[in-house]
PDB file of N, CA and C in Angstrom:
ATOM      1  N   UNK A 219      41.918  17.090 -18.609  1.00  0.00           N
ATOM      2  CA  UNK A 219      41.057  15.994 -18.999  1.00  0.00           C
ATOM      3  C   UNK A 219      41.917  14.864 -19.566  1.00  0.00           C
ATOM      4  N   UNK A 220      41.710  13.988 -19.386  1.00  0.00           N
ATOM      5  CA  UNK A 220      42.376  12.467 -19.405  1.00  0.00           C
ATOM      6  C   UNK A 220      41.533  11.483 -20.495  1.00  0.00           C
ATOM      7  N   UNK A 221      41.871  11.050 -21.593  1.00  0.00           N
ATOM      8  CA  UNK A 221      41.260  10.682 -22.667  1.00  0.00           C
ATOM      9  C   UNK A 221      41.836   9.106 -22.729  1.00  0.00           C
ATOM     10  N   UNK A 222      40.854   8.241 -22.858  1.00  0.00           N
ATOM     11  CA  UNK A 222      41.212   6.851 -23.083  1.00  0.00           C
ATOM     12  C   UNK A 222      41.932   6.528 -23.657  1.00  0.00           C
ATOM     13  N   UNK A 223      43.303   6.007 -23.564  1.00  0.00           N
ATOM     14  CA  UNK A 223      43.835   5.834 -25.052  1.00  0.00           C
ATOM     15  C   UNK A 223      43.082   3.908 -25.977  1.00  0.00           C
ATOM     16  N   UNK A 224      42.611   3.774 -25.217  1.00  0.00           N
ATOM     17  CA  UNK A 224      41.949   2.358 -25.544  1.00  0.00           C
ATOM     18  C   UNK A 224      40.432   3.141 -26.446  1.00  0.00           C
ATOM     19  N   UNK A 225      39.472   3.604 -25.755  1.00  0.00           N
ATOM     20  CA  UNK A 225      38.269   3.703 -26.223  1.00  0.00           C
ATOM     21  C   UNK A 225      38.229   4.803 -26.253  1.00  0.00           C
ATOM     22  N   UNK A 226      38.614   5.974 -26.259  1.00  0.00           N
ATOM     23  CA  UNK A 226      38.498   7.506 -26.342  1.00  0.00           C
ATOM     24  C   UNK A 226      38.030   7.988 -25.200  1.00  0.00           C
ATOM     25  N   UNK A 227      37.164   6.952 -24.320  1.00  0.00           N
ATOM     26  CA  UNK A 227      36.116   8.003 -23.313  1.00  0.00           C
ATOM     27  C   UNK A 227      37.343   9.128 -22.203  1.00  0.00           C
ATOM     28  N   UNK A 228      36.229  10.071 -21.860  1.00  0.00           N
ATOM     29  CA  UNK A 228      36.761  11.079 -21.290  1.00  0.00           C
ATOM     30  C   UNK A 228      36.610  11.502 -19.794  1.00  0.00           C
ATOM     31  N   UNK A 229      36.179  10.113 -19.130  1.00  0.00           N
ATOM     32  CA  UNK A 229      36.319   9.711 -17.587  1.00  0.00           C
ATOM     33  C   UNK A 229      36.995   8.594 -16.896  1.00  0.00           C
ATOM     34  N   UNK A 230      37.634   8.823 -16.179  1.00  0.00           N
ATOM     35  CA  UNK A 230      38.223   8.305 -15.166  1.00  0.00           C
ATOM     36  C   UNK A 230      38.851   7.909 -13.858  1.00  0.00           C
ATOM     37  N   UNK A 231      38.422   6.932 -13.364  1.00  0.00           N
ATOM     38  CA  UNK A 231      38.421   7.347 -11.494  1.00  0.00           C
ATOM     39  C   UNK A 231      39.979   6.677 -10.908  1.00  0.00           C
ATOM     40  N   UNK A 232      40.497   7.406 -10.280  1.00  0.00           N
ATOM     41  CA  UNK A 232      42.015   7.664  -9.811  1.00  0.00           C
ATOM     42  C   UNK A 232      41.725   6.488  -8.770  1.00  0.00           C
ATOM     43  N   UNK A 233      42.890   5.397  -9.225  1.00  0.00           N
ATOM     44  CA  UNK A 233      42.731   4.333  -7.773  1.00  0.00           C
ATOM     45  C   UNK A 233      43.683   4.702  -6.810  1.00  0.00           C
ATOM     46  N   UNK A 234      44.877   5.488  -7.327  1.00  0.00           N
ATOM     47  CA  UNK A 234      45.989   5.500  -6.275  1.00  0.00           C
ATOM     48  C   UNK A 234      46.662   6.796  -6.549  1.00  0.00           C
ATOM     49  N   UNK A 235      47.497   7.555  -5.714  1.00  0.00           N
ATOM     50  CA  UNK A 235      47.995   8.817  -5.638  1.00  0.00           C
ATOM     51  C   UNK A 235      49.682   8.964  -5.200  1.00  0.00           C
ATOM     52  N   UNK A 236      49.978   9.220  -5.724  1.00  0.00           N
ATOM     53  CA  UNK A 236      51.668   9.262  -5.050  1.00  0.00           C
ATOM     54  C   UNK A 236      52.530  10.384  -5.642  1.00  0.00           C
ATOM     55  N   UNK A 237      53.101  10.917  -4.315  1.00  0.00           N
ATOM     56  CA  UNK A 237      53.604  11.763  -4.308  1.00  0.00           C
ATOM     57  C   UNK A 237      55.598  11.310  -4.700  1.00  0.00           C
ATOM     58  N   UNK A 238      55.744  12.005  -5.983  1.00  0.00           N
ATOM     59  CA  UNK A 238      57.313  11.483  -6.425  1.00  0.00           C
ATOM     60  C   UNK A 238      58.050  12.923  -6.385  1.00  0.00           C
ATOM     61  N   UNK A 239      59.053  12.755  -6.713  1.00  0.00           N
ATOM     62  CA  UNK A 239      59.973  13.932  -6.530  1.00  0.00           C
ATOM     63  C   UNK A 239      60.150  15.043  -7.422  1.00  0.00           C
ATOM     64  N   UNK A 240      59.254  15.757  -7.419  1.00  0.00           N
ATOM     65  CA  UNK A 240      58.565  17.257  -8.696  1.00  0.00           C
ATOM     66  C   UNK A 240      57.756  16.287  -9.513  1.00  0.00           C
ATOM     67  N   UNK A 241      57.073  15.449  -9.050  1.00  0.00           N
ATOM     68  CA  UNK A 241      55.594  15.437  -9.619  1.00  0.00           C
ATOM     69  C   UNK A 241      54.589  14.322  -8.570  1.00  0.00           C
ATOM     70  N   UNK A 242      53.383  14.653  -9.050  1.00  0.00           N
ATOM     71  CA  UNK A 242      52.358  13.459  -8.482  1.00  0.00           C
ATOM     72  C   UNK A 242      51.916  12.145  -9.514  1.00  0.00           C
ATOM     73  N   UNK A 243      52.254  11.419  -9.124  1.00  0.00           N
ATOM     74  CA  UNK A 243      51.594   9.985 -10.621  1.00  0.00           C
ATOM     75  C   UNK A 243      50.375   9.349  -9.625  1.00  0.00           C
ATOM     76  N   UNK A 244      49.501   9.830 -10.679  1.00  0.00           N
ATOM     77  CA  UNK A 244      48.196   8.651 -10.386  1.00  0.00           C
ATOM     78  C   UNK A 244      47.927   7.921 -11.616  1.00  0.00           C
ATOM     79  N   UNK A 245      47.377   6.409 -10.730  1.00  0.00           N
ATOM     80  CA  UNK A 245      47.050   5.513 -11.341  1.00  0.00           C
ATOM     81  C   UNK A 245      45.610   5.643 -11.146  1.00  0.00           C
ATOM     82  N   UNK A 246      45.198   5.487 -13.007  1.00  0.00           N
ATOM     83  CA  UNK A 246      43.472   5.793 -13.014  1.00  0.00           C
ATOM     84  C   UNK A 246      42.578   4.324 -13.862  1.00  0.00           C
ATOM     85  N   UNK A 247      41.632   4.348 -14.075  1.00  0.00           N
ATOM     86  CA  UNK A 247      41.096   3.706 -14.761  1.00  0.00           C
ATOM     87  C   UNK A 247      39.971   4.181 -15.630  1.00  0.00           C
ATOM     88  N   UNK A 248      39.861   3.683 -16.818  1.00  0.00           N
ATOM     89  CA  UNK A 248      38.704   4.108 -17.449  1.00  0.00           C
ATOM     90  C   UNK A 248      37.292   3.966 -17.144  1.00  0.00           C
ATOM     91  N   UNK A 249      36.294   4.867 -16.825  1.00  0.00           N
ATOM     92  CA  UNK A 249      35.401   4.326 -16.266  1.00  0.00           C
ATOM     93  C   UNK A 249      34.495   3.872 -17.272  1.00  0.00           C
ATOM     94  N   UNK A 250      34.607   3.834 -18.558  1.00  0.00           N
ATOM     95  CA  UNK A 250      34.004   3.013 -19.319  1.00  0.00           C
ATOM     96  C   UNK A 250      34.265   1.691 -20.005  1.00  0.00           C
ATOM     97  N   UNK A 251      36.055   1.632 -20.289  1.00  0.00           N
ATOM     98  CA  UNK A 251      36.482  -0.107 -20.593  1.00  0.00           C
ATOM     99  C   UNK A 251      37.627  -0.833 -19.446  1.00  0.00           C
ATOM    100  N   UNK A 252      37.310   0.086 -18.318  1.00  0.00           N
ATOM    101  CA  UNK A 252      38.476  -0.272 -17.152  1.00  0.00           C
ATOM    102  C   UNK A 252      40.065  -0.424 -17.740  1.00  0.00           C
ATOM    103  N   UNK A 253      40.468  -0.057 -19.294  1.00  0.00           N
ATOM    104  CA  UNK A 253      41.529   0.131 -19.219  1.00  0.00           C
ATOM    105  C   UNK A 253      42.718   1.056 -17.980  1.00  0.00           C
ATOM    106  N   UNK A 254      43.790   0.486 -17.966  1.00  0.00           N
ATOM    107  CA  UNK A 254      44.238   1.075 -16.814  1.00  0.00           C
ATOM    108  C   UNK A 254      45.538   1.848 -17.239  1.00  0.00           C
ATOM    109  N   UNK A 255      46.110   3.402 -16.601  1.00  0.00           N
ATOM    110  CA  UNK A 255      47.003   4.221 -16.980  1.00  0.00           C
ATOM    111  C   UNK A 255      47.648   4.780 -16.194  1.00  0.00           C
ATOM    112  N   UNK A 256      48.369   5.765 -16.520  1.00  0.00           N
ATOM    113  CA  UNK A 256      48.859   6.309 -15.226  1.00  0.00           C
ATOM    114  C   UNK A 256      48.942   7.640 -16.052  1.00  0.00           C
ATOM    115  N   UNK A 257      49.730   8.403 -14.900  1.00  0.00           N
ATOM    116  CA  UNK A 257      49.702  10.015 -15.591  1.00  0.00           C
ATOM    117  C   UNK A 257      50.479  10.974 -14.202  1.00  0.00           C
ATOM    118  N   UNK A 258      51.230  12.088 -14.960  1.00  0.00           N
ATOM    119  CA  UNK A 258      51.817  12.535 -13.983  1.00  0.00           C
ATOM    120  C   UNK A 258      51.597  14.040 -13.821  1.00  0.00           C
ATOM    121  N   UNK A 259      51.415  14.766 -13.496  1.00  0.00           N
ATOM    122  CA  UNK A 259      51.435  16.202 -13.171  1.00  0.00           C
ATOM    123  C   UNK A 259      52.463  16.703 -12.476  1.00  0.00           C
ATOM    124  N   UNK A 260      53.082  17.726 -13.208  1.00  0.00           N
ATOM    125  CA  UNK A 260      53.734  18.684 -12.613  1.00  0.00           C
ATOM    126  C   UNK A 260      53.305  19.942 -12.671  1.00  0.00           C
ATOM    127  N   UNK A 261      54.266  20.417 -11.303  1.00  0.00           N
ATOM    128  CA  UNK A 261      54.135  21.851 -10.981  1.00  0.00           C
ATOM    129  C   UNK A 261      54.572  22.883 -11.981  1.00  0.00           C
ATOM    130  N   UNK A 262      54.379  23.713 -11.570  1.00  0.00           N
ATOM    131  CA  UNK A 262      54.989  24.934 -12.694  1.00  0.00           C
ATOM    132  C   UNK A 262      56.328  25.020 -11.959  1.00  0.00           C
ATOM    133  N   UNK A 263      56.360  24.883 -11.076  1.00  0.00           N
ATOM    134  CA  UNK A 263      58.207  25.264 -10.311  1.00  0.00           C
ATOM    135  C   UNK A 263      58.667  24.297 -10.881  1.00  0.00           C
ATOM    136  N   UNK A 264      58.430  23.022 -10.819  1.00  0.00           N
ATOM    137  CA  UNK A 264      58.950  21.966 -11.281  1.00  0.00           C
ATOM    138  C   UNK A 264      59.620  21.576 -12.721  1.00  0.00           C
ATOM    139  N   UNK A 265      58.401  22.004 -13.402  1.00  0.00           N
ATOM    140  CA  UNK A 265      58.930  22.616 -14.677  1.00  0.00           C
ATOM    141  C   UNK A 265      60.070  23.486 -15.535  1.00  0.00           C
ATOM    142  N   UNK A 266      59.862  24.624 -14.227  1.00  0.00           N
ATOM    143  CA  UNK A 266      60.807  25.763 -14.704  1.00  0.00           C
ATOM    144  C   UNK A 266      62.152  25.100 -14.153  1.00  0.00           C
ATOM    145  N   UNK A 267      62.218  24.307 -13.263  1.00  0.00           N
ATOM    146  CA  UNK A 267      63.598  23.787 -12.830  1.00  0.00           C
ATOM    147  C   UNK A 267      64.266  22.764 -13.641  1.00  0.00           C
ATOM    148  N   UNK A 268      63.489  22.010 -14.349  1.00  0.00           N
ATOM    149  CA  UNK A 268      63.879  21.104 -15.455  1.00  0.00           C
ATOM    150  C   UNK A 268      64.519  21.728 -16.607  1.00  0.00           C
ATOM    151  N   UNK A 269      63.440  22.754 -17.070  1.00  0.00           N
ATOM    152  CA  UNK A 269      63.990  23.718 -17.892  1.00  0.00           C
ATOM    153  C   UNK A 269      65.255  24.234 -18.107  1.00  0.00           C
ATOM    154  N   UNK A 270      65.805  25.134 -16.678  1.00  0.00           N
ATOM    155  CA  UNK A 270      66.635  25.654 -16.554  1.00  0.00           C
ATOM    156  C   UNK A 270      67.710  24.821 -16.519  1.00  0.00           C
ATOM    157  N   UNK A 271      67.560  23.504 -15.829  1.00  0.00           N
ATOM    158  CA  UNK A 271      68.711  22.368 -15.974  1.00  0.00           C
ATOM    159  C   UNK A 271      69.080  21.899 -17.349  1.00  0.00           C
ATOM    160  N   UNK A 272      67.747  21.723 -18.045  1.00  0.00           N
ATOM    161  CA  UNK A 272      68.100  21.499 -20.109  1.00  0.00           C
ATOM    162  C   UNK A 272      68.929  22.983 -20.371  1.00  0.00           C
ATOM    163  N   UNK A 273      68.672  23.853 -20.110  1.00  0.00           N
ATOM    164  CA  UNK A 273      69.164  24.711 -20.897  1.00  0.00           C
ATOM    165  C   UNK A 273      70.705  25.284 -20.396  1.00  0.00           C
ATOM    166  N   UNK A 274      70.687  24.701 -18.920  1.00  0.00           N
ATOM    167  CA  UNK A 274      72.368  24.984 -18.684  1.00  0.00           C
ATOM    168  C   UNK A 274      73.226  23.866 -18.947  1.00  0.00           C
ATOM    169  N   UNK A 275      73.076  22.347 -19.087  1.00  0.00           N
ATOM    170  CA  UNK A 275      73.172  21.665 -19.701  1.00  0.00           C
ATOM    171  C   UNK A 275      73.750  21.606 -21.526  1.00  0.00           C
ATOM    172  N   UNK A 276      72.661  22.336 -22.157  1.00  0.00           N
ATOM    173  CA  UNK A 276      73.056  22.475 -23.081  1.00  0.00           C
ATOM    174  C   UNK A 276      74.253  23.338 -23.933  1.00  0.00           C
ATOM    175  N   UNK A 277      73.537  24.483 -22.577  1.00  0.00           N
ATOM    176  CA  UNK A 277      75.280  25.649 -22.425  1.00  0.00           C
ATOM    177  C   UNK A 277      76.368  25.235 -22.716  1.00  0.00           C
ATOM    178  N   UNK A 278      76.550  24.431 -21.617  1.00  0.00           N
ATOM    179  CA  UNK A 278      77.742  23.356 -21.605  1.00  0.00           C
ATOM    180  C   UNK A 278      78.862  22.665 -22.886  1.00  0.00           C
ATOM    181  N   UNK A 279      77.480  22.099 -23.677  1.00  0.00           N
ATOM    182  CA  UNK A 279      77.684  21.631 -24.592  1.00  0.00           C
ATOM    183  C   UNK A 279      78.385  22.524 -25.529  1.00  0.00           C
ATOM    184  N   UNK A 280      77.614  23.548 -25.355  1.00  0.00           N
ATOM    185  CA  UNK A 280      78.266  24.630 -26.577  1.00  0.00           C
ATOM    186  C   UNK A 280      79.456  24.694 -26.432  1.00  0.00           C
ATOM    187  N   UNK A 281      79.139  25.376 -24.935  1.00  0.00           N
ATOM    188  CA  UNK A 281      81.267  25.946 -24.921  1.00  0.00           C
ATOM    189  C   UNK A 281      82.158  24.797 -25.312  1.00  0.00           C
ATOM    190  N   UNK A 282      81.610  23.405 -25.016  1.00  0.00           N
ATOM    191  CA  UNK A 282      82.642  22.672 -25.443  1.00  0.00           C
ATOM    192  C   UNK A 282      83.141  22.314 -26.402  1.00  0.00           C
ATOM    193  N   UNK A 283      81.694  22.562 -27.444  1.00  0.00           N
ATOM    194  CA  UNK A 283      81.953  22.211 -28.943  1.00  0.00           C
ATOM    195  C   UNK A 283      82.705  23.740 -29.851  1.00  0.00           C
ATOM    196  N   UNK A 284      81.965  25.067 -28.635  1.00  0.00           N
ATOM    197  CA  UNK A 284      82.458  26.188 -29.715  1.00  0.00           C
ATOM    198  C   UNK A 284      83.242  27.018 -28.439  1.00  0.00           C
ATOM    199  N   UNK A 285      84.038  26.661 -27.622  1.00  0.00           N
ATOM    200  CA  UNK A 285      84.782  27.501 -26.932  1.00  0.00           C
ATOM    201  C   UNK A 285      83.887  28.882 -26.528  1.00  0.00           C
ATOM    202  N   UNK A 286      84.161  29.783 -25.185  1.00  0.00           N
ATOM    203  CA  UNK A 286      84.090  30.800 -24.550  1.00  0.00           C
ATOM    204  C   UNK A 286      82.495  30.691 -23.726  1.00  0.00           C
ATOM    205  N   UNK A 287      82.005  31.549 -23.154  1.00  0.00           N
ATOM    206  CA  UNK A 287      80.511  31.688 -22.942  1.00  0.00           C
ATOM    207  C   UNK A 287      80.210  33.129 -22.935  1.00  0.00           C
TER     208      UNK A 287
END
C-alpha cells in the first residue's frame, strides 16, 4: 500500500511502468490531491544479490583494516 506523502490518502493510479535493472519504478498519482511519486519494487532475488554484494564488500574492508579472512 502506497500512502500520500502530501495528504495521507491511501490510493493511487500508476501512469507509467518500467522495467530497470533488479527493479520495476512506477510512476503513480494520488487519486485524491494528484500529487505525483514514484516507487520501486524489488524482487526478493534482487535483494538477496545486493545484500550479498554489501556484505562481501564490507569483508573487504575488514581484511584491509584488520588483516587475514
Amino acid at each position: 500500500m502506497i500512502i500520500c506523502e502530501t495528504c495521507g490518502h491511501m490510493q493511487s493510479t500508476i501512469k507509467e511502468t518500467r522495467k530497470r535493472d533488479g527493479y520495476i519504478e512506477r510512476r503513480r498519482t494520488c487519486d485524491n490531491c494528484g500529487h505525483g511519486m514514484i516507487t520501486k519494487e524489488f524482487s526478493a532475488s534482487s535483494i538477496s544479490k545486493l545484500l550479498n554484494e554489501a556484505q562481501e564488500k564490507a569483508l573487504d574492508v575488514a581484511v584491509q583494516l584488520f588483516g587475514g579472512r
